[in-house]
Short mmCIF file of C-alpha atoms and ligand atoms in Angstrom, two decimals:
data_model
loop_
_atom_site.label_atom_id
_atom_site.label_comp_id
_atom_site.label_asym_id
_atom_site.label_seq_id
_atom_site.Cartn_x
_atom_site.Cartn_y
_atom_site.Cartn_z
CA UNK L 1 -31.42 4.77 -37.88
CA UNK L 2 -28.44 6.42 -37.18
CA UNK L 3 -25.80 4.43 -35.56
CA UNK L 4 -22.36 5.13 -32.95
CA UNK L 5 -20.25 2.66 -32.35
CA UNK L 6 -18.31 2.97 -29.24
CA UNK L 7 -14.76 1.11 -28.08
CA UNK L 8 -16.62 -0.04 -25.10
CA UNK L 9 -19.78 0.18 -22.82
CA UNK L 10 -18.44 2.91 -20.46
CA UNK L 11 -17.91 4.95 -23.44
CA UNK L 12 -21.57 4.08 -25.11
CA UNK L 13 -22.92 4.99 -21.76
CA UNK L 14 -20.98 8.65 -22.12
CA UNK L 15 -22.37 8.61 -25.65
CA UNK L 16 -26.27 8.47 -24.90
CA UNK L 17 -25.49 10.35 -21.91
CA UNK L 18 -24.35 13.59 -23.85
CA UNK L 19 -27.63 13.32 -25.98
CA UNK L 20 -29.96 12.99 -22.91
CA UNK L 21 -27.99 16.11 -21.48
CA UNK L 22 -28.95 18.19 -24.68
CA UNK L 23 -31.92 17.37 -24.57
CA UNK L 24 -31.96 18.22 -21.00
CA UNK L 25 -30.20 21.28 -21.36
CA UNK L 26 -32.38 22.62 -24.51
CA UNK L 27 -35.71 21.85 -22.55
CA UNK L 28 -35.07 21.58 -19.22
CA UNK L 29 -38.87 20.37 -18.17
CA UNK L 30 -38.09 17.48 -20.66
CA UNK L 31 -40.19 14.35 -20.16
CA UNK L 32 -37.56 11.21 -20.44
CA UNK L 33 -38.39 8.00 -20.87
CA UNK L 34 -35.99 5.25 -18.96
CA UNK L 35 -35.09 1.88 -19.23
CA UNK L 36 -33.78 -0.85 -16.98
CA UNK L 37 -31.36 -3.31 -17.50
CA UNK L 38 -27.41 -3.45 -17.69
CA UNK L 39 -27.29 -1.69 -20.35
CA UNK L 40 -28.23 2.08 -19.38
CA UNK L 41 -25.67 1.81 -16.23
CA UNK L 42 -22.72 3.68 -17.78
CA UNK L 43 -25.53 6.17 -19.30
CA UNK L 44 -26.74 6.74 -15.82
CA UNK L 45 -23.72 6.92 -14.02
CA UNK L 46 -22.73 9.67 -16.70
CA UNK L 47 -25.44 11.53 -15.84
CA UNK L 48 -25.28 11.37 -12.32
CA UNK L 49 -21.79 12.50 -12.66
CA UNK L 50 -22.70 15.60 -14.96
CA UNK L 51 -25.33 16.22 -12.09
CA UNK L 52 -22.66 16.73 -9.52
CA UNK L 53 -19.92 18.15 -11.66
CA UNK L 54 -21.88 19.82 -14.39
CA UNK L 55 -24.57 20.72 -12.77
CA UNK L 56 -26.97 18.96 -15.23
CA UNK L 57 -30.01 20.27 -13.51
CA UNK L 58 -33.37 17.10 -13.36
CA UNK L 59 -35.23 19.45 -10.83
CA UNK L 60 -38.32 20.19 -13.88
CA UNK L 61 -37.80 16.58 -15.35
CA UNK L 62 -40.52 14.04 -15.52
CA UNK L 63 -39.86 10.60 -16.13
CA UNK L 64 -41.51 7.37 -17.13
CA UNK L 65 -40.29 4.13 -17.49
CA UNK L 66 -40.88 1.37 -19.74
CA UNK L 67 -41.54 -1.58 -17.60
CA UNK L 68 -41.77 -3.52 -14.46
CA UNK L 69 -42.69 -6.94 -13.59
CA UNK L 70 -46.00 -8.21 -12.23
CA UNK L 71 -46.12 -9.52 -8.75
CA UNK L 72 -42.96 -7.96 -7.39
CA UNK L 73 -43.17 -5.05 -4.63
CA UNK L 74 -41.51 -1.68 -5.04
CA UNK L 75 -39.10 -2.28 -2.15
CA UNK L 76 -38.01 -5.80 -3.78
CA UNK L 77 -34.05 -5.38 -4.63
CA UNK L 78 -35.12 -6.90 -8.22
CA UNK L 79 -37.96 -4.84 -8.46
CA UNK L 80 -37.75 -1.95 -11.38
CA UNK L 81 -38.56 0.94 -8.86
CA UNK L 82 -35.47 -0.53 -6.62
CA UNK L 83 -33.31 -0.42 -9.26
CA UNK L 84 -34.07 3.27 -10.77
CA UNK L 85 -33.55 4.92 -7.00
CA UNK L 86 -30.34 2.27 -6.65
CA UNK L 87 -28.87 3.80 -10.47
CA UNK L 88 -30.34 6.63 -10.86
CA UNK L 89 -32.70 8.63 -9.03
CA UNK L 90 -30.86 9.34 -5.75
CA UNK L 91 -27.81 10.87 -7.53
CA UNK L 92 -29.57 13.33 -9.29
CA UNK L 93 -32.00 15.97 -7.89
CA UNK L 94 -35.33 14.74 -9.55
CA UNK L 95 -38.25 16.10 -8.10
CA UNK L 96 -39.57 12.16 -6.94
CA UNK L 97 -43.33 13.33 -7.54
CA UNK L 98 -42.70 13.39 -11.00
CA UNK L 99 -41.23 9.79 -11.89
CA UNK L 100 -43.67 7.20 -12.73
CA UNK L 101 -42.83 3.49 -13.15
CA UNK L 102 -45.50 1.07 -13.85
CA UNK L 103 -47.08 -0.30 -10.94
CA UNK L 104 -46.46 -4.41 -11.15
CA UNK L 105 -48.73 -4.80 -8.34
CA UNK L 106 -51.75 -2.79 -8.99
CA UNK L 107 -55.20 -4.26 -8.27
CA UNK L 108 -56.31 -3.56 -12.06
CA UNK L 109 -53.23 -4.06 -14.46
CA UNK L 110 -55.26 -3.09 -17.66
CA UNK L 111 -56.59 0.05 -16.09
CA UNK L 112 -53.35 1.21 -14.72
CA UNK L 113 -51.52 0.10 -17.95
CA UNK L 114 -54.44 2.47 -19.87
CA UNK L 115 -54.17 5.15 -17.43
CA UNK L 116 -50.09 5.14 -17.74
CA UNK L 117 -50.54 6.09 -21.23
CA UNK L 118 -52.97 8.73 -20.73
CA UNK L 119 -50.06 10.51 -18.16
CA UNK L 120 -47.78 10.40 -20.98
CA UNK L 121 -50.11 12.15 -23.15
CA UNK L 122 -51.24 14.47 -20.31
CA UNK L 123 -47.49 15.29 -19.61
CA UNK L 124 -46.96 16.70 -23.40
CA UNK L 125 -45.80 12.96 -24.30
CA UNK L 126 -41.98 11.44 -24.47
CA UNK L 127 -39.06 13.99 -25.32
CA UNK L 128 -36.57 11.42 -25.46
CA UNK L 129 -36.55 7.20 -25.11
CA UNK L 130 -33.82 5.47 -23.60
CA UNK L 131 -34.13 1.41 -24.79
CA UNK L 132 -32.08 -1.56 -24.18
CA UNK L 133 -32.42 -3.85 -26.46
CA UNK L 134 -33.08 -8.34 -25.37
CA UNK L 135 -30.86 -10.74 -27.16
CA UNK L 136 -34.13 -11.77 -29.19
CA UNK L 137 -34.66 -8.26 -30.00
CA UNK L 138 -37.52 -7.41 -27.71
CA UNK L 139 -37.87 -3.53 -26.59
CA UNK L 140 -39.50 -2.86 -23.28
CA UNK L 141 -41.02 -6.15 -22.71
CA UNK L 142 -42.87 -6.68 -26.24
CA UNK L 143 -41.74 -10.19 -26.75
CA UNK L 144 -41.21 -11.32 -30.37
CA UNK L 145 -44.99 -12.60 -31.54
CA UNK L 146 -47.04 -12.75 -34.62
CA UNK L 147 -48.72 -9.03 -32.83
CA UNK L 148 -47.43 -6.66 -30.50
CA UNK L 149 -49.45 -4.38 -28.60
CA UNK L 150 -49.65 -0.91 -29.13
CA UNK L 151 -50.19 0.57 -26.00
CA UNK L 152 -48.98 -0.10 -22.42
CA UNK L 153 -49.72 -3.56 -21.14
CA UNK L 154 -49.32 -6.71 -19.53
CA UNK L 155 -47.34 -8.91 -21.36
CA UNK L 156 -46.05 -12.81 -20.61
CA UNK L 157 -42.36 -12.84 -20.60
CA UNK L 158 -40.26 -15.43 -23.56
CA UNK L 159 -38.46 -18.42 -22.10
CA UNK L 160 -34.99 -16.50 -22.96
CA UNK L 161 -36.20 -13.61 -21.39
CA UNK L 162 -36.90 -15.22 -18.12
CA UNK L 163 -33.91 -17.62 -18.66
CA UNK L 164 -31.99 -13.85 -19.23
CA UNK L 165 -33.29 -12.40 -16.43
CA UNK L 166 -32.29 -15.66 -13.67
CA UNK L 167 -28.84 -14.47 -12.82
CA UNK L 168 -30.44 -11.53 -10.82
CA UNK L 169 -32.94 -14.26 -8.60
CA UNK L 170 -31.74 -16.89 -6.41
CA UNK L 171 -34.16 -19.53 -7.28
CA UNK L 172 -36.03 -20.17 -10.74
CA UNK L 173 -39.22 -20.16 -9.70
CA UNK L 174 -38.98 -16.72 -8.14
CA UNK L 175 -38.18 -15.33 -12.20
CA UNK L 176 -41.01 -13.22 -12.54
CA UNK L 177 -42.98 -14.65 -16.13
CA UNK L 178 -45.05 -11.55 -16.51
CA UNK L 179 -44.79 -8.07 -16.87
CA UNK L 180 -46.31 -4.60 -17.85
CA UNK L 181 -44.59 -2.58 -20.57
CA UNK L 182 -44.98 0.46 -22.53
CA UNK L 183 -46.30 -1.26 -26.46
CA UNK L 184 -44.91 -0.44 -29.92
CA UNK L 185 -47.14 2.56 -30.12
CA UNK L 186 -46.23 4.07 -26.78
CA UNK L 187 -42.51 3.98 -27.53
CA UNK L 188 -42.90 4.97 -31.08
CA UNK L 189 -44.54 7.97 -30.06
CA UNK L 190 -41.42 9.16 -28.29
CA UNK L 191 -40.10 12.07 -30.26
CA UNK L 192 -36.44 10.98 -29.79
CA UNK L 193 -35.21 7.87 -29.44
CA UNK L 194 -31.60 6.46 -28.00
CA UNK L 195 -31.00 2.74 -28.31
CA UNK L 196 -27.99 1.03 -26.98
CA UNK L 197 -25.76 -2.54 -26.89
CA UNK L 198 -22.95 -3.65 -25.39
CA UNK L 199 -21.43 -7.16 -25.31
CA UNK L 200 -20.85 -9.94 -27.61
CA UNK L 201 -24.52 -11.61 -26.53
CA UNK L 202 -26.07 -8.44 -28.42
CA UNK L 203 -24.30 -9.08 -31.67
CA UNK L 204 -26.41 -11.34 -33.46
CA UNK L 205 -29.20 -8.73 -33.03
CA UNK L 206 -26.80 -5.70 -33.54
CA UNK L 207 -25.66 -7.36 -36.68
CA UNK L 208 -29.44 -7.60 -37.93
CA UNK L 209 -29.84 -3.89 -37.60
CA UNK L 210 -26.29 -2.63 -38.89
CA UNK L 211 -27.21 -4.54 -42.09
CA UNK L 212 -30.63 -3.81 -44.39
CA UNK L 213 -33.31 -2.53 -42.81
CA UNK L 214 -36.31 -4.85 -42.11
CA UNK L 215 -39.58 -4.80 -40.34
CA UNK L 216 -40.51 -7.67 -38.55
CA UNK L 217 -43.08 -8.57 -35.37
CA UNK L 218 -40.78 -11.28 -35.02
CA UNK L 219 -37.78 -8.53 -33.63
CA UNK L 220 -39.58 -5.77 -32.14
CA UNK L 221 -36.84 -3.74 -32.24
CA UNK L 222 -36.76 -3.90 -35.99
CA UNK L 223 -40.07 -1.15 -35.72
CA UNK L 224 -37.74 1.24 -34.95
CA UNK L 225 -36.57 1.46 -38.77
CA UNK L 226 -39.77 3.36 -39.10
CA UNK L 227 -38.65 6.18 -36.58
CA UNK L 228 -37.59 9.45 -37.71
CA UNK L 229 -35.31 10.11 -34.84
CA UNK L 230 -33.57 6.95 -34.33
CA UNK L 231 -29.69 6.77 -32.44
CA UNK L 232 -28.43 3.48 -31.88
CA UNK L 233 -24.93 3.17 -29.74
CA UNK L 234 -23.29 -0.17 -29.83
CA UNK L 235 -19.92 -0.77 -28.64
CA UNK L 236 -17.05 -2.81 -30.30
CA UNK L 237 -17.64 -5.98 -28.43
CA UNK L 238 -21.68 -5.75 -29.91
CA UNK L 239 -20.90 -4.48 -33.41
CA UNK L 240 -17.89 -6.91 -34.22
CA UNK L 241 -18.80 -10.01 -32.13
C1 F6R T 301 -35.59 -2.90 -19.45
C2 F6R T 301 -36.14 -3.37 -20.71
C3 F6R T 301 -35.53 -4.48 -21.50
C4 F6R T 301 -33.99 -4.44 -21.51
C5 F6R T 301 -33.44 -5.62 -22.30
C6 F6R T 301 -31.93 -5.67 -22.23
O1 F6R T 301 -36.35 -1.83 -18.93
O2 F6R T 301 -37.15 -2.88 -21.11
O3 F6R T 301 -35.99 -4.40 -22.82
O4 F6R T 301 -33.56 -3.23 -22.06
O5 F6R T 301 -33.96 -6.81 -21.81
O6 F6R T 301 -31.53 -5.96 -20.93
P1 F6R T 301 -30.01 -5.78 -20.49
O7 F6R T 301 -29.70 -4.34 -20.57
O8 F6R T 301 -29.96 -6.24 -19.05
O9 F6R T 301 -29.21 -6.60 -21.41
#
């Protein structure tokens, strides 16, 4: 695993921006995979900002993301889908037929979560992963746990990742507790990956990767070690503490 570190998250942002816009550039029907979150903000304000001044062209891009909660609508403001168009989509000029973001509402979670997979595959599978990382080291939403899943799935959400995720609901008991993700396998397959942290709440994990490298169910994140194409950008305030 290669790793950047950055002075701060604007600059991390600018960091996995300019490898997404390689990658973009060098293949421009690209399939990206994208993450919610705080943490790809910079990275997608980057890119919207090459779109307009660069002219980073998304118009043969396909996209997929990694997760979205069950039981929440499209048009709710906490909502995955909400937040992609909100950060992302509606700066660039992404063709909107060809962004997919798991469907927390579907009648049949299991099917959709198998048939989300099978699009990935059918669209020549993941160019390039964009991944947050949770303070207990989950990627996507695979939760530490004696077994993850491989593929896409529906997944109950840890205490600290619902206690993580209350700031952005006004009561508790709206905190959605479940979720659909892409698995281990599904983001492993990716052929590049890009894996960012900013703030002192991600040293403790950022700390566990800068040092020996480990495998454990118990940080998810820790799978990544076995990746061929790893890049993870940290800033000061993750790497130092
Ligand atoms: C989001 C996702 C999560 C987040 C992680 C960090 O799509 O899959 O794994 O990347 O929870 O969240 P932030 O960036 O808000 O600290």
């Amino acid at each position: 695993m290669k790793i950047i570190i950055t002075k701060n998250a604007q600059e991390m942002g600018k960091e996995g921006a300019k490898i997404f816009a390689e990658q973009i550039r060098s293949k421009p029907d690209s399939v990206l995979g994208l993450a919610t979150g705080s943490t790809p903000i910079p990275c997608y304000q980057e890119l919207a900002r090459m779109h307009k001044e660069e002219n980073l062209d998304f118009s043969k891009i396909t996209t997929f993301n990694l997760d979205e909660y069950i039981g929440i609508s499209e048009s709710d403001a906490n909502s995955y889908h909400y937040f992609m168009n909100n950060e992302l989509f509606q700066h660039i000029n992404v063709d909107l037929k060809n962004i997919h973001i798991p469907d927390g509402n579907a009648e049949d979670i299991d099917l959709f979560a198998k048939q989300y997979d099978e699009w990935i595959q059918f669209a020549g599978g993941i160019d390039i992963q964009l991944l947050g990382i949770g303070e207990n080291g989950h990627i996507g939403f695979n939760e530490p746990a004696e077994e993850l899943m491989t593929g896409t799935g529906r997944v109950q959400l840890a205490q600290s990742t619902i206690n993580a995720n209350a700031r952005f609901f006004d009561i508790d008991e709206e905190v959605p507790k479940e979720a659909i993700t892409m698995g281990m396998k599904t983001i492993m397959d990716a052929k590049k990956i890009v894996i960012m942290a900013s703030g002192v709440k991600k040293h403790d994990v950022v700390k566990r990767l800068a040092g020996k490298e480990f495998l454990s169910t118990k940080m998810p994140v820790s799978l990544l070690f076995l990746h061929s194409d790893c890049t993870l950008i940290v800033d000061e305030a993750a790497y130092n503490g």
